[in-house]
Coordinates of C-alpha atoms in Angstrom, one line a residue:
M1 CA 0.0 0.0 0.0
P2 CA 1.1 3.6 -0.4
P3 CA 2.7 5.4 2.5
S4 CA 0.1 6.6 5.0
R5 CA -0.8 10.2 4.6
P6 CA -1.1 12.3 7.7
L7 CA -4.6 12.4 9.1
I8 CA -6.2 15.7 8.4
G9 CA -9.0 17.9 9.8
S10 CA -10.4 17.3 13.2
L11 CA -8.8 13.9 13.6
V12 CA -5.9 15.8 14.9
A13 CA -8.1 16.8 17.8
L14 CA -7.8 13.4 19.3
T15 CA -4.3 14.4 20.5
T16 CA -5.8 17.2 22.5
A17 CA -8.4 14.9 23.9
G18 CA -5.8 12.3 24.9
L19 CA -3.8 14.9 26.7
V20 CA -7.0 16.1 28.4
G21 CA -7.4 12.6 29.7
L22 CA -3.8 12.6 31.0
A23 CA -4.4 15.9 32.7
H24 CA -7.4 14.4 34.5
S25 CA -5.3 11.5 35.7
R26 CA -2.9 14.0 37.2
A27 CA -5.6 16.2 38.7
P28 CA -8.2 13.6 39.8
S29 CA -10.4 16.1 41.6
A30 CA -11.3 17.8 38.2
I31 CA -14.9 17.3 36.9
L32 CA -14.4 14.5 34.4
P33 CA -16.8 14.1 31.4
P34 CA -17.5 10.6 30.2
L35 CA -15.4 9.0 27.6
A36 CA -18.6 8.1 25.7
V37 CA -22.3 7.6 26.2
V38 CA -23.9 4.7 24.3
D39 CA -27.2 2.9 24.4
R40 CA -27.6 -0.6 25.6
P41 CA -29.7 -3.0 23.6
D42 CA -32.7 -2.1 25.7
G43 CA -32.2 1.6 24.9
Q44 CA -30.8 2.7 28.2
P45 CA -27.9 5.0 27.9
E46 CA -24.6 4.2 29.7
A47 CA -21.9 6.7 30.5
Y48 CA -18.3 5.3 30.5
Y49 CA -15.3 6.5 32.5
A50 CA -11.7 5.3 33.1
V51 CA -9.9 6.4 36.3
G52 CA -7.2 5.4 38.8
D53 CA -4.3 4.9 36.4
K54 CA -2.7 7.3 34.0
A55 CA -2.1 4.7 31.3
L56 CA -5.7 3.4 31.6
T57 CA -7.3 6.9 31.4
T58 CA -5.1 8.1 28.5
G59 CA -5.3 4.8 26.6
L60 CA -9.1 4.6 26.6
T61 CA -9.4 8.3 25.9
L62 CA -7.1 8.2 22.9
L63 CA -8.8 5.1 21.5
T64 CA -12.3 6.4 22.0
N65 CA -11.6 9.8 20.5
Y66 CA -9.5 8.6 17.6
W67 CA -12.1 6.1 16.3
T68 CA -15.1 8.2 17.1
T69 CA -13.6 11.1 15.1
L70 CA -12.6 8.8 12.2
V71 CA -16.1 7.2 12.0
N72 CA -17.9 10.5 12.1
E73 CA -15.6 12.7 10.0
Q74 CA -13.3 10.5 7.8
P75 CA -14.9 7.1 7.5
N76 CA -13.2 6.4 4.2
L77 CA -9.9 5.9 6.2
A78 CA -11.4 2.6 7.4
R79 CA -10.8 1.2 3.9
G80 CA -7.1 0.4 4.1
H81 CA -5.5 3.5 5.6
V82 CA -5.5 2.1 9.1
D83 CA -3.3 -0.8 10.2
H84 CA -6.0 -2.4 12.3
Y85 CA -9.3 -1.5 14.1
L86 CA -10.1 -1.3 17.8
P87 CA -8.1 -3.8 20.0
P88 CA -10.0 -6.9 21.1
A89 CA -9.1 -6.1 24.6
L90 CA -11.9 -3.6 24.6
K91 CA -14.4 -6.3 23.8
D92 CA -13.0 -8.4 26.6
L93 CA -13.6 -5.5 29.0
G94 CA -17.2 -5.2 27.9
Y95 CA -16.5 -1.7 26.6
R96 CA -19.8 -1.2 24.7
P97 CA -18.6 2.0 22.8
A98 CA -16.1 -0.2 21.0
D99 CA -19.0 -2.5 19.8
A100 CA -20.8 0.5 18.5
L101 CA -17.8 1.9 16.7
M102 CA -16.9 -1.5 15.1
A103 CA -20.5 -1.8 13.8
Q104 CA -20.2 1.7 12.2
L105 CA -16.8 0.8 10.7
A106 CA -18.3 -2.4 9.2
E107 CA -21.2 -0.5 7.7
T108 CA -19.1 2.2 6.1
F109 CA -16.5 -0.3 4.9
F110 CA -19.0 -2.5 3.0
A111 CA -21.2 0.4 1.9
A112 CA -18.5 1.3 -0.7
R113 CA -18.5 -2.2 -2.3
N114 CA -19.1 -2.3 -6.0
P115 CA -22.2 -4.4 -6.7
Q116 CA -20.8 -5.8 -10.0
T117 CA -17.3 -6.8 -9.0
G118 CA -17.7 -7.0 -5.3
L119 CA -14.5 -5.0 -4.7
I120 CA -14.0 -2.1 -2.4
P121 CA -12.0 1.1 -3.2
Y122 CA -9.0 2.2 -1.1
A123 CA -9.4 5.1 1.3
Y124 CA -8.2 7.9 -1.0
D125 CA -6.4 8.7 -4.2
A126 CA -2.6 8.7 -4.0
E127 CA 0.1 8.0 -6.6
L128 CA 1.5 4.5 -6.7
P129 CA 5.1 3.6 -7.5
S130 CA 5.9 3.0 -11.1
D131 CA 4.6 -0.4 -12.4
P132 CA 7.5 -2.4 -13.7
N133 CA 5.2 -3.9 -16.3
D134 CA 4.2 -0.5 -17.6
P135 CA 6.7 2.1 -16.3
S136 CA 5.5 4.9 -18.6
T137 CA 2.0 4.9 -17.2
R138 CA 1.1 6.9 -14.1
T139 CA -1.1 4.9 -11.7
T140 CA -2.9 5.9 -8.6
T141 CA -5.0 4.2 -5.9
G142 CA -8.1 5.9 -7.1
N143 CA -11.0 3.5 -7.5
K144 CA -8.7 0.6 -6.8
Q145 CA -8.8 -2.1 -4.1
P146 CA -5.5 -3.2 -2.5
V147 CA -5.0 -6.9 -2.4
G148 CA -4.6 -7.0 1.4
L149 CA -7.9 -5.3 2.2
I150 CA -9.5 -8.6 3.0
D151 CA -7.6 -8.7 6.3
R152 CA -9.5 -5.6 7.5
A153 CA -12.8 -7.2 6.5
A154 CA -11.8 -10.4 8.4
E155 CA -11.0 -8.2 11.5
L156 CA -14.6 -6.8 11.4
C157 CA -16.0 -10.3 11.1
Q158 CA -13.9 -11.7 14.0
W159 CA -15.3 -8.9 16.2
S160 CA -19.0 -9.8 15.4
P161 CA -19.0 -13.6 14.8
D162 CA -22.8 -13.9 15.3
D163 CA -23.6 -11.3 12.7
R164 CA -24.5 -13.6 9.8
A165 CA -25.0 -10.8 7.3
L166 CA -21.6 -9.4 8.0
Q167 CA -20.0 -12.9 7.8
T168 CA -21.6 -13.3 4.3
R169 CA -20.2 -9.9 3.2
C170 CA -16.7 -10.9 4.3
L171 CA -16.9 -14.2 2.5
E172 CA -18.1 -12.5 -0.7
L173 CA -15.2 -10.1 -0.5
A174 CA -12.8 -13.0 -0.1
Q175 CA -14.3 -14.7 -3.2
S176 CA -14.0 -11.4 -5.2
T177 CA -10.4 -11.1 -4.1
L178 CA -9.6 -14.6 -5.3
E179 CA -11.3 -14.0 -8.7
H180 CA -9.8 -10.6 -9.5
F181 CA -6.3 -10.6 -7.9
D182 CA -5.0 -14.0 -8.7
V183 CA -2.5 -14.5 -11.5
P184 CA -3.5 -17.6 -13.4
Q185 CA -1.3 -20.7 -13.2
S186 CA 0.2 -22.2 -16.4
T187 CA 2.1 -24.8 -14.4
A188 CA 1.9 -26.5 -11.1
E189 CA 4.2 -23.8 -9.6
P190 CA 2.4 -21.2 -7.4
T191 CA 2.0 -17.7 -8.9
G192 CA 1.7 -14.3 -7.5
L193 CA -0.9 -11.6 -7.2
W194 CA -1.9 -8.2 -8.6
G195 CA -1.3 -5.5 -6.1
W196 CA -4.2 -3.2 -7.0
V197 CA -7.2 -3.9 -9.2
D198 CA -9.8 -1.4 -10.6
V199 CA -13.0 -1.7 -8.6
T200 CA -15.4 -1.0 -11.6
S201 CA -13.8 -3.4 -14.1
G202 CA -12.3 -6.0 -11.8
A203 CA -9.3 -5.8 -14.0
A204 CA -7.4 -3.0 -15.9
P205 CA -6.2 -0.5 -15.0
R206 CA -4.4 -2.5 -12.4
H207 CA -1.0 -2.5 -10.8
A208 CA 1.4 -5.4 -10.8
L209 CA 3.7 -4.3 -8.0
T210 CA 3.0 -5.8 -4.5
L211 CA 4.9 -5.6 -1.2
T212 CA 6.0 -8.8 0.3
Q213 CA 3.9 -8.1 3.3
D214 CA 0.8 -7.8 1.1
Y215 CA 1.1 -11.6 0.6
G216 CA 1.1 -12.1 4.4
Q217 CA -1.8 -9.8 4.9
V218 CA -4.0 -11.4 2.3
A219 CA -3.1 -14.8 3.7
L220 CA -4.1 -13.7 7.2
G221 CA -7.4 -12.4 6.0
M222 CA -8.2 -15.7 4.1
V223 CA -7.1 -17.9 7.0
K224 CA -9.3 -15.9 9.5
L225 CA -12.3 -16.7 7.3
A226 CA -11.3 -20.2 6.4
D227 CA -13.7 -21.9 8.8
A228 CA -16.6 -20.8 6.7
N229 CA -14.9 -21.6 3.3
S230 CA -12.4 -24.4 3.2
A231 CA -11.0 -23.3 -0.1
L232 CA -9.5 -20.1 1.3
Q233 CA -6.7 -21.6 3.4
P234 CA -5.1 -23.7 0.6
W235 CA -5.2 -20.6 -1.7
A236 CA -3.5 -18.6 1.0
D237 CA -0.9 -21.3 1.5
Q238 CA -0.1 -21.2 -2.2
K239 CA 0.6 -17.5 -2.1
L240 CA 2.9 -17.8 0.9
R241 CA 4.8 -20.6 -0.9
F242 CA 5.2 -18.4 -3.9
V243 CA 7.0 -15.8 -1.8
W244 CA 9.1 -18.4 0.0
Q245 CA 10.1 -20.1 -3.2
H246 CA 11.5 -16.8 -4.6
P247 CA 14.3 -15.8 -2.1
Q248 CA 16.9 -13.3 -3.1
N249 CA 19.6 -15.9 -2.6
P250 CA 18.8 -19.6 -3.2
T251 CA 21.1 -20.5 -0.3
L252 CA 20.1 -17.9 2.2
P253 CA 16.4 -17.1 3.2
L254 CA 16.5 -13.3 2.7
L255 CA 13.3 -12.0 1.1
Y256 CA 12.6 -9.6 -1.7
E257 CA 10.8 -6.4 -0.6
Q258 CA 8.5 -6.4 -3.7
F259 CA 7.1 -8.8 -6.2
V260 CA 5.7 -8.5 -9.8
L261 CA 3.2 -11.3 -10.6
T262 CA 5.6 -14.2 -11.1
Q263 CA 8.9 -13.2 -9.5
G264 CA 10.6 -11.0 -7.0
L265 CA 11.4 -7.4 -8.1
E266 CA 15.1 -7.0 -9.0
R267 CA 16.4 -3.6 -8.2
P268 CA 20.0 -3.2 -9.4
E269 CA 20.2 0.2 -7.8
E270 CA 19.4 -1.3 -4.4
P271 CA 19.7 -5.0 -4.3
S272 CA 19.6 -5.4 -0.5
S273 CA 17.0 -7.0 1.6
D274 CA 15.3 -4.5 4.0
T275 CA 13.7 -5.0 7.4
D276 CA 10.4 -4.2 5.7
T277 CA 10.5 -7.9 4.7
L278 CA 10.2 -8.7 8.4
Y279 CA 6.5 -7.6 8.3
F280 CA 6.1 -10.8 6.3
V281 CA 8.1 -12.8 8.9
R282 CA 5.8 -11.5 11.6
Q283 CA 2.8 -12.5 9.6
L284 CA 4.3 -16.0 9.2
F285 CA 4.6 -16.4 12.9
E286 CA 1.0 -15.3 13.3
L287 CA -0.2 -17.7 10.6
C288 CA 1.7 -20.5 12.3
N289 CA -0.2 -19.8 15.5
L290 CA -3.6 -19.5 13.7
T291 CA -3.3 -22.6 11.6
G292 CA -0.9 -24.9 13.5
N293 CA 1.1 -25.3 10.4
S294 CA 4.7 -25.6 11.7
Q295 CA 6.1 -24.9 8.2
Y296 CA 5.2 -21.2 8.6
C297 CA 7.2 -21.1 11.9
D298 CA 10.1 -22.9 10.2
W299 CA 10.2 -20.3 7.4
A300 CA 9.9 -17.4 9.9
M301 CA 12.6 -18.8 12.1
A302 CA 15.0 -19.3 9.1
T303 CA 14.8 -15.7 8.1
T304 CA 14.8 -14.5 11.7
Q305 CA 18.0 -16.3 12.3
V306 CA 19.7 -14.7 9.4
W307 CA 18.8 -11.2 10.7
V308 CA 19.8 -12.0 14.2
E309 CA 23.2 -13.3 13.2
R310 CA 24.0 -11.0 10.3
A311 CA 22.3 -7.7 11.1
W312 CA 23.5 -7.4 14.7
I313 CA 26.8 -5.4 14.9
P314 CA 28.3 -6.1 18.3
E315 CA 30.8 -3.2 18.3
W316 CA 27.9 -0.8 17.7
G317 CA 25.4 -2.5 19.9
H318 CA 22.5 -2.3 17.4
F319 CA 21.0 -3.9 14.4
I320 CA 21.2 -2.5 10.9
R321 CA 18.4 -2.0 8.4
K322 CA 19.6 -3.7 5.2
L323 CA 21.5 -6.9 4.3
N324 CA 23.1 -7.7 0.9
P325 CA 21.8 -10.9 -0.8
D326 CA 24.9 -12.7 0.6
G327 CA 24.0 -11.7 4.1
S328 CA 26.7 -9.1 4.5
P329 CA 25.8 -5.6 6.0
A330 CA 24.5 -3.2 3.3
V331 CA 24.3 -0.1 5.5
D332 CA 25.7 1.1 8.9
S333 CA 22.4 2.5 10.3
L334 CA 19.1 1.6 11.8
Y335 CA 16.1 3.9 11.4
G336 CA 12.3 4.1 11.1
D337 CA 10.2 1.0 11.5
A338 CA 13.3 -1.2 11.1
K339 CA 13.9 -0.7 14.9
H340 CA 10.4 -2.1 15.7
N341 CA 10.3 -5.0 13.2
I342 CA 13.5 -6.6 14.3
L343 CA 12.6 -6.4 18.0
Y344 CA 9.1 -7.9 17.3
I345 CA 10.5 -10.9 15.6
L346 CA 12.8 -11.6 18.6
V347 CA 9.7 -11.9 20.8
Q348 CA 8.0 -14.1 18.3
A349 CA 11.1 -16.3 18.0
Y350 CA 11.1 -16.7 21.8
R351 CA 7.4 -17.7 21.7
V352 CA 8.2 -20.5 19.2
T353 CA 11.5 -21.8 20.6
G354 CA 11.5 -20.9 24.3
D355 CA 15.1 -19.9 23.8
R356 CA 16.0 -17.1 26.2
A357 CA 18.8 -15.8 24.0
Y358 CA 16.2 -14.0 21.8
L359 CA 14.8 -12.1 24.8
D360 CA 18.3 -11.3 26.0
R361 CA 19.2 -9.8 22.6
L362 CA 15.9 -7.8 22.7
L363 CA 16.7 -6.4 26.2
L364 CA 20.3 -5.5 25.1
A365 CA 19.1 -3.9 21.9
W366 CA 16.4 -1.9 23.7
N367 CA 18.7 -0.7 26.5
N368 CA 21.3 0.4 24.0
L369 CA 18.7 2.2 22.0
K370 CA 17.2 4.1 24.9
N371 CA 20.7 4.9 26.2
L372 CA 21.7 6.3 22.8
G373 CA 18.5 8.5 22.9
K374 CA 17.4 11.0 25.5
N375 CA 15.2 10.9 28.7
G376 CA 14.7 7.1 28.3
L377 CA 13.4 7.4 24.7
A378 CA 14.9 5.8 21.6
P379 CA 16.4 7.8 18.7
E380 CA 14.8 8.0 15.3
T381 CA 18.2 6.9 13.7
V382 CA 21.4 5.4 15.0
R383 CA 24.5 5.0 12.9
Q384 CA 27.7 3.2 13.9
G385 CA 26.7 3.1 17.6
A386 CA 25.6 6.7 17.9
M387 CA 22.4 8.7 17.7
V388 CA 22.0 10.8 14.5
A389 CA 21.3 14.1 16.4
D390 CA 19.5 16.0 13.7
Q391 CA 17.0 13.1 13.3
G392 CA 15.8 13.5 16.9
L393 CA 13.8 10.9 18.8
D394 CA 11.6 8.2 17.4
P395 CA 8.1 9.8 17.2
E396 CA 6.5 6.3 17.8
Q397 CA 7.8 5.3 21.2
T398 CA 4.5 3.6 21.9
I399 CA 5.5 0.8 19.5
F400 CA 8.5 0.1 21.7
L401 CA 6.1 0.0 24.6
D402 CA 4.0 -2.6 22.8
I403 CA 7.1 -4.7 22.1
L404 CA 8.2 -4.7 25.7
L405 CA 4.7 -5.7 26.9
E406 CA 4.6 -8.5 24.3
A407 CA 7.9 -9.7 25.7
Y408 CA 6.4 -9.6 29.2
A409 CA 3.3 -11.5 28.1
A410 CA 5.5 -14.1 26.5
S411 CA 7.9 -14.6 29.3
S412 CA 6.3 -13.3 32.5
D413 CA 9.8 -11.8 33.2
P414 CA 9.2 -8.7 35.4
V415 CA 12.3 -7.0 33.9
F416 CA 10.2 -6.4 30.8
L417 CA 7.2 -5.0 32.8
Q418 CA 9.5 -2.7 34.6
A419 CA 11.1 -1.5 31.3
A420 CA 7.6 -1.0 29.9
E421 CA 6.5 1.0 33.0
D422 CA 9.5 3.2 32.8
L423 CA 9.0 3.8 29.1
G424 CA 5.2 4.4 29.6
D425 CA 6.0 7.0 32.2
R426 CA 8.4 8.8 29.9
I427 CA 5.8 8.7 27.1
L428 CA 3.1 10.1 29.3
E429 CA 5.4 12.9 30.3
Q430 CA 6.4 13.6 26.7
G431 CA 2.9 13.6 25.3
E432 CA 1.8 13.3 21.7
S433 CA 5.3 13.8 20.2
A434 CA 6.2 10.3 21.5
M435 CA 3.0 8.5 20.4
R436 CA 1.9 6.8 17.2
L437 CA -1.6 8.1 17.1
D438 CA -2.6 6.7 13.7
S439 CA -4.8 3.5 13.9
G440 CA -5.2 4.2 17.6
Q441 CA -1.8 2.5 18.3
A442 CA -0.8 4.7 21.2
G443 CA -4.1 4.1 23.0
A444 CA -4.0 0.4 22.5
A445 CA -0.4 0.2 23.9
L446 CA -1.2 2.3 26.9
L447 CA -4.3 0.2 27.7
K448 CA -2.1 -2.9 27.4
L449 CA 0.3 -1.3 29.9
A450 CA -2.5 -0.7 32.4
Q451 CA -3.7 -4.2 32.1
A452 CA -0.2 -5.6 32.6
R453 CA 0.2 -3.5 35.7
Y454 CA -3.0 -4.4 37.5
P455 CA -6.2 -6.4 37.0
I456 CA -8.7 -3.9 35.6
G457 CA -12.2 -4.0 37.1
R458 CA -15.5 -3.0 35.6
L459 CA -17.9 -1.3 37.9
E460 CA -21.5 -0.7 36.9
L461 CA -23.4 1.8 39.0
D462 CA -27.2 1.9 38.5
L463 CA -28.1 5.4 39.7
P464 CA -31.5 6.7 40.8
T465 CA -31.6 9.4 38.2
A466 CA -29.6 11.1 35.4
G467 CA -27.6 14.0 36.7
T468 CA -26.5 12.3 39.9
Q469 CA -23.3 13.8 41.3
L470 CA -20.8 10.9 41.6
T471 CA -17.5 10.9 43.5
L472 CA -15.1 8.0 43.7
R473 CA -12.3 7.8 46.3
R474 CA -9.4 5.5 47.0
G475 CA -8.4 6.2 50.6
E476 CA -8.0 10.0 50.9
Q477 CA -7.5 10.4 47.1
T478 CA -10.4 11.6 45.0
L479 CA -10.2 9.8 41.7
L480 CA -13.4 11.0 40.1
Q481 CA -16.0 13.8 40.4
T482 CA -18.6 14.0 37.8
Q483 CA -22.3 14.6 37.1
V484 CA -23.4 11.5 35.3
P485 CA -25.6 12.3 32.3
S486 CA -27.5 8.9 32.4
E487 CA -28.9 6.5 35.0
I488 CA -26.0 4.0 34.4
A489 CA -22.3 4.7 34.9
I490 CA -19.6 2.3 33.9
L491 CA -16.2 2.8 35.5
Y492 CA -12.9 1.0 34.5
L493 CA -10.2 1.1 37.2
P494 CA -7.7 -1.1 38.9
Q495 CA -9.2 -3.7 41.2
S496 CA -8.9 -2.3 44.7
T497 CA -10.9 -0.8 47.6
Y498 CA -12.9 2.3 46.9
T499 CA -15.6 4.5 48.3
V500 CA -18.5 5.6 46.0
I501 CA -20.4 8.7 47.0
A502 CA -23.7 9.5 45.1
Q503 CA -25.5 12.7 45.7
Y504 CA -28.9 13.7 44.2
E505 CA -31.9 15.8 45.4
G506 CA -30.2 16.6 48.7
T507 CA -29.5 12.9 49.5
T508 CA -26.1 11.4 49.9
H509 CA -25.2 7.7 49.7
T510 CA -21.8 6.4 50.6
I511 CA -20.9 2.9 49.5
P512 CA -17.6 1.1 50.3
I513 CA -16.6 -1.5 47.7
Q514 CA -13.9 -4.1 47.1
L515 CA -13.8 -4.1 43.3
S516 CA -13.4 -7.4 41.6
E517 CA -13.3 -8.1 37.9
S518 CA -16.9 -7.1 37.3
M519 CA -19.4 -5.6 39.8
Q520 CA -22.8 -4.1 39.5
I521 CA -24.2 -1.9 42.3
T522 CA -27.6 -0.3 42.6
V523 CA -27.5 3.1 44.4
P524 CA -30.7 3.4 46.4

């Protein structure tokens, strides 16, 4: 897909909203408006709050505001611009605003579907790289579907497995993807895919260039839907094999960054393999977990091992971004998402093998990066063991936060939780300049941090009337003061001992509680 364009218009306002949430967490006596008010199935409105932990408050605020603004003001961005939708952790928490937002995303996503071809156009019109099959023709994303869009559809269907109409739409899009993107086979050997196909014609004008990660993405989408259509998984497997059978070097499992229908794209001006190919490796690990097919883990581990052994430069204490086809270093620097991808595959390699060496390398690499940066934050670029000063700090520190939390989830080693807490504190102090706001990533990572720190409880308060003045205290600390706009308040906070104070019509009720995972209390 083309590089993401910056979000425009009032989507930028989510940053301010997120920092408002952070301000509330630092000044808990402030009057706190709800994160959202949504109707239950019976029509009763519920007001939602998150208090008691900075990461929890900021994470849920960022997530709610980002996706609410996108749905209301730029719903087209749901069609391929975002990396993913709302995190499943919200569904597990019973956070009903997420259900409402996902339903709206599904509706706007499929509303754009062409009734003849069944294809869905990309979020916006942007110029595509030159097509090697037709280099003189300018091609854009306008009115074209990207091949990997089926994975976003599958995500919508996984959220709402009981919505039969939605499941049918997803399967129809999967079938349309098979029909219009596949490159016909003339032999028994697997073939590749078109990268972009015109939505109206289902064919030309189309674009032959695909990213390696597009193959992993389309395979993930098909596998997630394969329980309802047994033909999808073998087709996905064929496309994965196509990539794997076309390495840059027949004796070394380094991958091409791009493909053109039947082969990897040769680029004489830059023949190296880039860490962008590790998106595909991450997808292979995920596919191995989803399908139980150990072949995918074997492939992923083979490429991981090359990068671990060849891209780590001990005297500099960091990885590099590019390797030559023979496995030798092609550059002396590490920058951009290369820093993230190579650390993610270390976590995934540990999950598969249980070999502590991968986590040790992750911890060493992370500590070196943050020490090369400033204030506990990693640099944007390092070269030969030093920060490139004019590049500043990585603006997406919340991705490192997610990596550390994944390492903690995989290992239960408290050193990774401590590292995540330290980084989370630095991010919250730094604010938006340290957060990846696009796709709600920062909010999801901060929510994950809160859940790793403490068990999070859900407290439902059934109030006597809308407009009740509600105060929540933990010991002597006031965590929440608000006037609830509905008769039901839902609070998310760490499981602990609290005092609830409800005031209405001159009456005050004080209720001590020991919050468990989920509690419902009726205020008389």
